[in-house]
XYZ file of C-alpha atoms in Angstrom:
638
model
C 71.717 73.684 107.069
C 68.886 73.387 104.506
C 68.526 69.622 104.804
C 67.920 69.786 108.541
C 65.297 72.535 108.194
C 63.518 70.492 105.542
C 63.383 67.404 107.742
C 61.425 69.324 110.361
C 58.488 69.353 107.950
C 58.710 65.723 106.846
C 56.669 62.817 108.067
C 58.318 60.280 110.318
C 58.637 57.949 107.329
C 60.634 60.416 105.295
C 62.679 61.561 108.265
C 63.754 57.959 108.677
C 65.937 58.481 105.629
C 68.333 60.416 107.814
C 69.390 57.145 109.407
C 70.616 55.488 106.208
C 74.250 54.820 106.911
C 77.223 52.922 105.582
C 78.740 50.046 107.470
C 81.629 51.564 109.379
C 79.663 54.712 110.187
C 76.656 52.832 111.490
C 78.252 51.070 114.433
C 79.834 52.412 117.551
C 83.381 51.391 118.304
C 83.465 47.910 119.817
C 85.915 46.616 122.416
C 89.394 46.127 121.076
C 91.198 42.821 120.976
C 94.562 42.393 122.635
C 97.745 42.238 120.576
C 99.308 38.834 119.996
C 102.149 37.485 117.957
C 102.005 38.488 114.306
C 101.034 35.801 111.786
C 101.472 36.855 108.200
C 99.141 35.874 105.398
C 100.210 35.372 101.804
C 102.729 38.043 100.774
C 102.506 39.897 97.513
C 104.766 37.891 95.228
C 103.070 38.288 91.882
C 104.577 40.627 89.339
C 102.401 42.523 86.941
C 102.708 45.008 84.131
C 100.379 48.008 83.855
C 98.073 49.127 82.401
C 95.153 46.906 83.298
C 92.225 45.957 81.085
C 89.548 43.256 80.969
C 89.055 39.948 79.199
C 85.442 39.015 79.839
C 84.942 38.652 83.599
C 88.676 38.936 84.391
C 91.011 41.875 84.879
C 94.332 41.344 83.128
C 97.638 43.183 82.985
C 99.464 44.431 79.911
C 100.742 40.933 79.144
C 97.233 39.428 79.275
C 97.813 37.694 82.605
C 95.145 37.659 85.304
C 95.429 40.446 87.851
C 93.029 39.801 90.705
C 92.263 42.905 92.718
C 93.092 41.848 96.274
C 92.531 45.277 97.722
C 91.793 47.329 100.793
C 90.417 50.848 101.270
C 92.867 53.358 102.698
C 90.359 55.977 103.705
C 90.676 59.444 105.207
C 91.103 61.723 102.207
C 87.348 61.646 101.652
C 86.821 63.306 105.056
C 85.874 62.116 108.535
C 83.711 64.861 110.093
C 80.283 63.542 111.108
C 78.563 66.789 110.177
C 77.651 68.257 113.575
C 79.659 70.023 116.245
C 83.049 71.623 115.834
C 85.069 70.185 112.974
C 88.215 70.717 115.061
C 87.025 68.352 117.813
C 88.059 64.731 117.072
C 84.968 63.555 118.961
C 82.883 64.865 116.062
C 84.696 62.706 113.535
C 83.985 59.105 112.617
C 85.206 56.798 115.396
C 86.908 59.818 116.983
C 89.464 59.876 114.137
C 90.113 63.290 112.575
C 91.721 62.457 109.249
C 92.286 66.130 108.334
C 91.224 65.128 104.813
C 94.238 62.872 104.176
C 94.785 59.093 104.376
C 94.680 57.924 107.995
C 97.799 56.932 109.907
C 100.317 59.463 108.616
C 100.414 61.040 112.065
C 101.483 57.729 113.633
C 103.493 55.680 111.148
C 106.079 56.511 108.512
C 105.011 55.703 104.962
C 107.617 52.964 104.391
C 106.434 51.094 107.495
C 102.784 51.421 106.450
C 103.546 50.017 103.020
C 105.525 47.123 104.498
C 102.516 46.254 106.675
C 100.228 46.422 103.643
C 102.463 43.950 101.843
C 102.355 41.654 104.849
C 98.569 41.539 104.532
C 98.964 40.112 101.032
C 97.057 42.845 99.201
C 98.203 44.091 95.803
C 96.026 47.145 95.326
C 94.569 50.099 97.180
C 91.222 51.832 96.731
C 92.103 55.406 97.658
C 89.051 57.570 98.409
C 88.998 61.342 97.943
C 86.434 64.123 98.072
C 85.850 66.868 95.544
C 86.442 69.302 98.393
C 89.914 67.803 98.895
C 90.822 68.541 95.286
C 90.139 72.233 95.719
C 91.440 72.760 99.282
C 94.310 75.250 99.411
C 95.232 75.279 103.118
C 98.011 73.003 104.341
C 97.125 70.351 106.878
C 98.346 70.916 110.440
C 101.768 69.512 111.248
C 100.182 67.178 113.802
C 98.374 65.343 110.971
C 101.715 64.162 109.550
C 103.823 63.838 112.697
C 105.356 60.544 111.569
C 106.012 61.884 108.070
C 107.613 65.324 108.536
C 108.447 65.519 104.833
C 104.727 66.187 104.291
C 104.553 69.255 106.514
C 103.182 72.387 104.898
C 101.418 70.485 102.127
C 97.768 70.673 101.114
C 95.564 67.567 101.261
C 95.904 67.080 97.502
C 99.697 67.339 97.685
C 99.724 64.724 100.444
C 97.413 62.558 98.328
C 100.011 62.928 95.551
C 102.754 61.752 97.897
C 100.707 58.747 99.024
C 99.948 57.767 95.430
C 103.639 58.043 94.555
C 104.660 55.936 97.551
C 102.096 53.233 96.824
C 102.858 52.941 93.131
C 106.575 53.132 93.763
C 106.221 50.150 96.087
C 104.391 48.061 93.497
C 100.771 48.559 94.496
C 98.015 49.239 91.986
C 95.965 52.308 92.946
C 92.300 52.861 92.140
C 91.205 56.455 92.666
C 87.778 56.638 94.314
C 85.569 59.730 94.346
C 83.908 58.971 97.660
C 82.215 62.240 98.594
C 81.483 65.752 97.346
C 82.365 67.317 100.700
C 84.872 66.192 103.302
C 82.135 64.746 105.471
C 81.738 61.146 106.578
C 79.685 59.025 104.208
C 77.053 57.500 103.641
C 73.690 58.654 104.941
C 71.717 61.813 104.306
C 74.866 63.890 104.445
C 75.038 66.023 101.297
C 77.034 63.376 99.458
C 74.182 61.186 98.266
C 74.814 61.699 94.565
C 77.761 62.729 92.438
C 75.939 66.025 91.859
C 74.318 66.669 95.238
C 76.384 69.807 95.853
C 77.826 70.400 92.406
C 76.816 70.040 88.795
C 77.414 66.869 86.831
C 79.660 68.960 84.588
C 81.831 70.054 87.527
C 81.991 66.504 88.830
C 83.162 65.208 85.444
C 85.637 68.105 85.175
C 87.137 67.091 88.520
C 87.497 63.529 87.283
C 89.309 64.656 84.156
C 91.589 66.742 86.375
C 92.414 63.790 88.640
C 92.906 61.337 85.788
C 95.260 63.739 84.013
C 97.140 64.386 87.251
C 98.188 60.742 87.523
C 98.223 59.794 83.837
C 102.012 59.526 83.867
C 101.897 56.952 86.670
C 100.889 53.649 85.043
C 100.257 51.932 88.383
C 97.327 54.275 88.940
C 95.076 51.811 87.176
C 91.473 52.801 87.845
C 88.853 55.483 88.351
C 86.077 54.426 90.749
C 83.541 57.053 89.745
C 81.364 57.521 92.840
C 80.627 55.789 96.105
C 77.241 54.429 97.201
C 74.881 56.504 95.059
C 71.673 56.713 97.074
C 68.493 58.578 97.848
C 68.519 61.993 99.462
C 65.577 63.213 101.549
C 63.266 63.771 98.601
C 64.501 61.935 95.513
C 65.896 58.638 94.317
C 68.778 58.145 91.918
C 67.869 56.100 88.863
C 69.447 54.024 86.128
C 68.436 55.339 82.727
C 65.604 57.866 83.110
C 67.622 60.659 81.536
C 67.085 63.254 84.270
C 69.516 64.973 86.632
C 69.444 61.934 88.937
C 70.371 59.408 86.232
C 73.438 57.577 87.541
C 73.690 55.414 84.424
C 73.998 58.486 82.185
C 76.315 60.411 84.517
C 78.698 57.456 84.787
C 78.668 57.044 81.003
C 79.497 60.734 80.542
C 82.338 60.791 83.073
C 83.794 57.507 81.845
C 83.986 58.585 78.223
C 85.434 61.967 79.191
C 88.134 60.322 81.310
C 89.050 57.909 78.521
C 89.083 60.534 75.767
C 90.414 63.604 77.601
C 92.735 62.210 80.257
C 93.866 58.580 80.280
C 92.625 55.924 77.828
C 94.152 53.118 79.926
C 92.258 53.531 83.198
C 89.814 50.918 84.358
C 86.447 52.608 84.806
C 84.699 51.323 87.936
C 80.938 51.893 88.050
C 79.166 50.999 91.267
C 75.501 50.033 91.331
C 72.838 52.077 93.096
C 73.113 51.634 96.847
C 69.657 52.675 98.010
C 66.262 53.858 96.742
C 62.964 54.453 98.482
C 61.892 55.257 102.042
C 62.939 52.613 104.603
C 59.507 52.059 106.108
C 57.549 48.800 106.106
C 54.909 48.920 103.387
C 56.669 51.528 101.231
C 58.878 50.661 98.243
C 62.549 50.561 99.178
C 65.630 48.500 98.562
C 69.173 48.137 97.355
C 69.204 47.792 93.536
C 72.996 47.319 93.397
C 73.860 46.067 89.895
C 70.483 44.569 88.984
C 69.665 47.371 86.471
C 72.716 46.469 84.365
C 70.985 43.283 83.232
C 68.782 45.321 80.890
C 70.803 48.551 80.527
C 74.578 48.186 80.638
C 77.384 50.596 79.822
C 79.292 50.651 76.558
C 82.406 52.821 76.701
C 84.691 54.155 73.987
C 87.249 51.647 75.286
C 85.488 48.294 75.371
C 87.944 46.509 77.681
C 88.044 49.033 80.532
C 84.699 48.597 82.325
C 84.494 47.082 85.814
C 81.253 46.956 87.795
C 81.246 47.270 91.577
C 79.032 46.598 94.595
C 79.236 46.777 98.400
C 78.069 44.207 100.952
C 77.907 44.545 104.735
C 76.311 42.048 107.084
C 74.137 44.551 108.911
C 72.503 45.804 105.691
C 70.301 43.666 103.465
C 68.691 43.403 100.027
C 65.893 45.646 101.341
C 67.358 46.715 104.693
C 69.004 50.112 105.073
C 71.156 49.027 107.984
C 69.479 51.463 110.359
C 68.342 50.651 113.884
C 65.357 52.366 115.478
C 63.839 54.952 113.159
C 64.455 53.840 109.588
C 64.650 50.169 110.551
C 62.312 47.821 108.731
C 61.465 44.157 109.215
C 63.409 43.141 106.129
C 66.205 40.640 106.779
C 69.792 41.809 106.896
C 72.430 39.886 104.965
C 73.625 38.384 108.233
C 70.097 37.077 108.872
C 70.119 35.043 105.657
C 71.089 31.413 105.487
C 74.232 30.604 103.571
C 72.211 29.577 100.511
C 69.998 32.664 100.721
C 73.046 34.907 101.023
C 74.674 33.284 98.028
C 71.529 33.777 95.928
C 71.374 37.433 96.954
C 75.027 38.018 96.074
C 74.508 36.412 92.677
C 71.272 38.236 91.877
C 72.480 41.661 93.002
C 76.001 41.615 91.581
C 77.776 38.444 90.560
C 75.484 37.503 87.687
C 77.425 40.183 85.791
C 80.584 38.088 85.835
C 79.039 34.630 85.911
C 76.800 34.939 82.845
C 79.518 35.239 80.223
C 78.916 36.414 76.702
C 76.300 39.035 77.568
C 76.158 42.744 76.878
C 76.698 43.317 80.611
C 79.558 40.843 81.117
C 82.396 42.481 83.047
C 84.544 41.905 86.133
C 82.731 42.550 89.422
C 84.778 44.157 92.182
C 83.332 44.091 95.693
C 84.990 47.348 96.591
C 83.697 47.422 100.169
C 82.931 44.779 102.765
C 84.072 44.423 106.353
C 83.289 43.823 110.010
C 84.719 44.756 113.396
C 87.354 42.821 115.283
C 85.192 43.353 118.353
C 82.115 41.743 116.795
C 80.765 39.133 119.214
C 77.429 38.330 117.576
C 77.042 34.898 116.041
C 75.099 36.259 113.054
C 77.765 38.810 112.154
C 80.627 36.388 112.525
C 78.817 33.702 110.512
C 78.049 36.210 107.756
C 81.710 37.224 107.494
C 82.768 33.602 107.141
C 80.078 32.952 104.538
C 80.745 36.050 102.458
C 84.516 35.501 102.391
C 83.880 31.866 101.457
C 81.757 33.085 98.551
C 84.448 35.522 97.408
C 87.073 32.795 97.674
C 84.983 30.162 95.895
C 84.077 32.585 93.093
C 87.628 33.889 92.715
C 86.300 37.404 93.228
C 88.007 40.770 93.122
C 87.525 42.546 96.468
C 88.518 45.491 98.658
C 88.156 45.371 102.434
C 86.912 48.454 104.337
C 88.920 49.957 105.969
C 92.632 49.345 105.856
C 94.009 51.739 108.504
C 92.584 53.018 111.782
C 93.540 54.209 115.223
C 93.909 51.699 118.037
C 91.076 52.191 120.507
C 88.893 53.888 117.907
C 87.998 51.877 114.786
C 88.201 48.135 115.218
C 86.847 47.557 111.700
C 90.327 48.355 110.371
C 92.575 45.586 109.147
C 95.478 47.434 110.793
C 95.294 49.770 113.781
C 98.063 51.936 115.186
C 98.437 53.613 118.543
C 100.009 57.029 119.031
C 103.463 55.459 119.243
C 102.983 53.633 115.930
C 102.560 50.149 117.397
C 100.477 47.894 115.167
C 97.385 45.881 116.080
C 94.783 44.132 113.956
C 94.107 41.209 111.687
C 97.735 40.071 111.628
C 97.430 39.371 115.358
C 96.643 35.791 116.213
C 93.836 36.940 118.512
C 91.828 38.660 115.785
C 88.905 36.333 115.036
C 88.710 37.648 111.446
C 92.140 36.269 110.576
C 90.910 32.766 109.715
C 88.422 34.042 107.116
C 90.942 36.577 105.801
C 93.603 33.896 105.408
C 91.162 31.678 103.519
C 90.226 34.533 101.203
C 93.846 35.408 100.509
C 95.124 31.868 99.957
C 92.216 30.065 98.248
C 92.914 28.776 94.719
C 92.724 31.515 92.122
C 93.076 31.723 88.387
C 96.510 32.953 87.357
C 98.473 33.260 84.155
C 97.285 34.246 80.682
C 93.578 34.810 80.116
C 92.442 34.370 76.534
C 90.481 37.174 74.946
C 86.794 36.444 74.491
C 84.255 37.960 72.108
C 82.858 41.314 73.165
C 79.164 42.070 73.325
C 77.974 45.602 74.017
C 74.615 47.297 73.798
C 73.780 50.716 72.356
C 70.971 52.910 73.678
C 69.752 56.278 72.439
C 66.988 56.614 75.022
C 67.957 60.161 75.975
C 70.734 61.168 73.596
C 73.473 59.989 71.286
C 75.705 57.031 72.042
C 78.546 57.350 69.580
C 81.265 55.175 71.095
C 83.618 55.075 68.113
C 86.553 57.454 68.428
C 87.082 57.286 64.663
C 83.506 58.321 63.989
C 83.637 61.064 66.599
C 86.717 62.531 64.952
C 84.849 62.832 61.646
C 82.110 65.035 63.083
C 78.319 64.801 63.202
C 77.301 62.321 60.512
C 73.521 62.905 60.819
C 72.823 66.338 62.326
C 69.627 66.568 64.342
C 69.119 62.805 64.604
C 69.741 60.532 67.574
C 72.803 58.431 66.747
C 74.369 55.225 68.027
C 77.695 53.801 66.845
C 79.616 50.731 68.015
C 83.029 51.204 69.642
C 86.038 50.875 67.363
C 86.734 47.235 66.595
C 83.103 46.137 66.852
C 80.333 45.766 64.282
C 76.576 46.183 64.617
C 74.906 42.782 64.814
C 71.482 43.357 66.377
C 68.662 45.909 66.595
C 65.439 46.356 68.547
C 62.208 47.193 66.749
C 60.830 50.077 68.814
C 63.253 50.831 71.631
C 66.177 52.113 69.552
C 68.579 49.634 71.153
C 71.440 47.953 69.329
C 73.986 45.188 69.882
C 77.663 45.303 68.888
C 80.219 42.504 68.736
C 83.571 41.374 67.413
C 82.682 37.666 67.569
C 84.308 35.346 65.002
C 86.074 38.008 62.939
C 87.518 40.497 65.422
C 87.993 44.016 64.081
C 86.643 44.003 60.519
C 87.242 47.645 59.667
C 89.797 48.813 57.132
C 92.532 51.138 58.316
C 91.322 54.073 56.224
C 88.884 56.419 57.934
C 86.241 56.170 55.212
C 82.591 55.916 56.253
C 79.319 55.984 54.354
C 76.088 57.543 55.615
C 73.195 55.736 53.933
C 69.830 57.504 53.807
C 68.207 55.928 50.727
C 68.160 52.803 48.582
C 70.916 53.754 46.121
C 73.108 50.825 47.225
C 70.392 48.179 46.804
C 71.365 46.360 43.601
C 68.846 45.700 40.861
C 67.050 42.473 41.640
C 68.292 42.540 45.217
C 65.088 43.453 47.051
C 65.622 41.652 50.352
C 62.650 43.353 52.120
C 59.883 43.914 49.592
C 57.684 46.912 50.319
C 60.052 48.272 52.964
C 62.597 51.073 52.755
C 66.068 49.544 52.725
C 69.216 51.297 53.896
C 71.930 49.033 52.536
C 75.683 49.402 52.807
C 77.777 49.639 49.639
C 79.471 46.422 48.537
C 82.399 45.530 50.801
C 81.074 47.577 53.739
C 79.268 46.658 56.945
C 77.089 48.370 59.546
C 78.567 49.989 62.641
C 75.830 52.484 63.512
C 72.336 53.795 63.003
C 70.301 56.925 63.664
C 66.652 57.822 64.104
C 64.372 60.827 64.321
C 61.698 60.078 66.852
C 60.653 56.505 66.178
C 61.644 56.545 62.505
C 64.915 55.218 61.133
C 66.986 58.077 59.753
C 70.271 56.646 58.475
C 72.673 53.725 58.560
C 76.420 54.158 59.045
C 78.676 51.808 57.097
C 82.442 51.378 56.851
C 84.672 49.352 54.497
C 86.077 46.008 55.602
C 89.795 45.308 55.716
C 89.262 42.227 53.539
C 86.628 40.687 51.335
C 83.176 40.057 52.767
C 80.685 37.370 51.829
C 77.702 38.323 49.694
C 75.375 35.464 50.560
C 72.701 36.804 52.830
C 69.319 36.434 54.468
C 66.633 38.731 55.820
C 66.109 38.675 59.578
C 62.621 40.003 60.405
C 61.837 41.206 63.913
C 58.843 43.532 63.598
C 56.398 40.944 64.961
C 58.563 38.666 67.087
C 62.139 38.091 68.184
C 64.449 36.688 65.516
C 67.745 35.685 67.066
C 69.907 32.600 66.558
C 69.191 29.757 68.959
C 71.406 30.111 72.023
C 72.715 33.462 70.792
C 75.153 35.334 72.984
C 74.717 39.010 73.757
C 71.751 38.633 76.072
C 68.555 40.658 76.023
C 69.959 43.895 74.635
C 66.494 45.396 73.978
C 64.429 44.337 76.967
C 60.677 44.317 76.298
C 61.169 44.919 72.572
C 61.154 42.653 69.535
C 64.724 42.281 68.377
C 66.712 40.757 65.553
C 70.309 39.533 65.521
C 72.683 38.175 62.912
C 74.505 34.909 63.533
C 78.065 34.851 64.851
C 79.438 34.130 61.370
C 77.488 36.969 59.768
C 77.698 40.735 59.486
C 74.842 43.227 59.156
C 74.730 44.952 55.761
C 71.384 46.738 55.844
C 68.369 47.946 57.826
C 64.779 47.834 56.544
C 61.817 49.810 57.900
C 58.408 51.042 56.796
C 56.447 54.268 57.148
C 53.112 52.721 56.216
C 50.120 54.073 58.098
C 49.558 52.059 61.241
C 53.062 50.601 61.233
C 55.962 51.375 63.551
C 58.752 53.181 61.700
C 61.522 51.548 63.701
C 63.850 48.882 62.303
C 61.900 45.894 61.025
C 64.573 43.729 59.399
C 68.317 43.273 59.066
C 70.210 42.081 56.027
C 72.652 39.542 57.472
C 75.416 38.214 55.238
C 78.098 35.616 55.802
C 81.471 36.977 56.844
C 83.284 35.131 54.066
């Protein structure tokens, strides 16, 4: 294949990239523990009403009550072939398990028994991986792949995926669809599945997501779309977060998310994972695991403001700058399991959990650790200590999580929570002999927030770095309001409250007043000073784009670095007229202790107070001056 031929001409440093692997795929099968008497953990007793959404850092159900994702990954439908040797030989599949492109275990255990065992674990949700290849496969799986479920004979992988989704949701589980791979090949090294568009266009990838979201739109317990798994470097190139090229994961996720929410299912949680790996894993060369760190300065704003969930993965044998490889591709960077408890906790916070802990920021969202795990046969002190520490952290921080993997074959994959032999007998973490059971029990039974979660103010950033960001469905439906310009508009229900001077970034909120906009679809595009009243020069010598009386700002546009227009809409009630000019062309001008965070990193920025609305933008085209926004007219809400 082309990748292999290319590697023959690479230096040893670049060839080391071939050894980047994901946790379960990186370790050989360890000795299996012996079965003992079953000891159940907390059963699923909570009731919940779909769909799910978010209130700040929490996921909530349709009644506004906390729904903590206590999940596991039921893998198999993403593929299991290791990429070399005959695909029909189980020895060439991960852990010797040929999944046939469907969830593992259907050859050994009837669906009702599997679901009963899942309930006994105490989980309430399933991350269900799939590949794009699975979606388009037309051949039925062999009968031997569904021996214990003969009703599935003669069905394609997608039809079996349908049946699994129906069984899970019918039994009360929440299901999060996860696009794990392009091809049905085991993830996650240099395997042709590094990016969402490694073997397909971004357009095709997004089309497949719309197809899958529509397919299950009538099933409300399908609650989420986990857009892509472990985005990482291929042999030659890194993914990035915001550069605007074909490797821009930030932009691709934004595109797919908005298409899913507007074309398929507006109620799905959109799960966006951080970047799993960049750089060449060689001492002295830049490399590392960015995870969610880029979201601190560039976060996603979707057309549905309460549907975003961020995600990250943590395995003990990887590290903040360690690929997880041994031998070629191994560096001297510490692995997570080499860190002290305090060091591990700092790493978890810096790489992911700051998103949920620092409330009231443009990036604030729930964080779901959608993969972590370890083998039942692990004997190393470092690995076992790491597992205890990381589950303690998840328990203490009341985290949403998903263990990898849920189901495996006895004698093959001891990472699985549950393993089944050919006769369907169960082994695993419910056995008293499984050393992981103590940490699992603590994670499942530690105190957790339950009940109603109050709504909190929303803060979301706008960025037109490489194109429009019009996140208002009402504005979209009215057409292009400033043709040829780069445009940014707050999501419905939010108002514009902050702007950057040169970086074309904005900040939206609903703080204090909630949704201000009148029900009518009226909007005003302001390109001159016609709405500045006589004697009302609030920015002398500057061009002022001011909203008409009774209207407020929800968007802006620019041509190059020059302000082009302001977008205003009428309020549902009366607005205050007392105002002030907030200048930010020479320094930051934000209220002391203002929420929202640094929405225009590296740029001067201005922001109205929580009890104000923005009614105008001022700028100048004087020679030697920057033609970006220089001032905001901020007026009291009432």
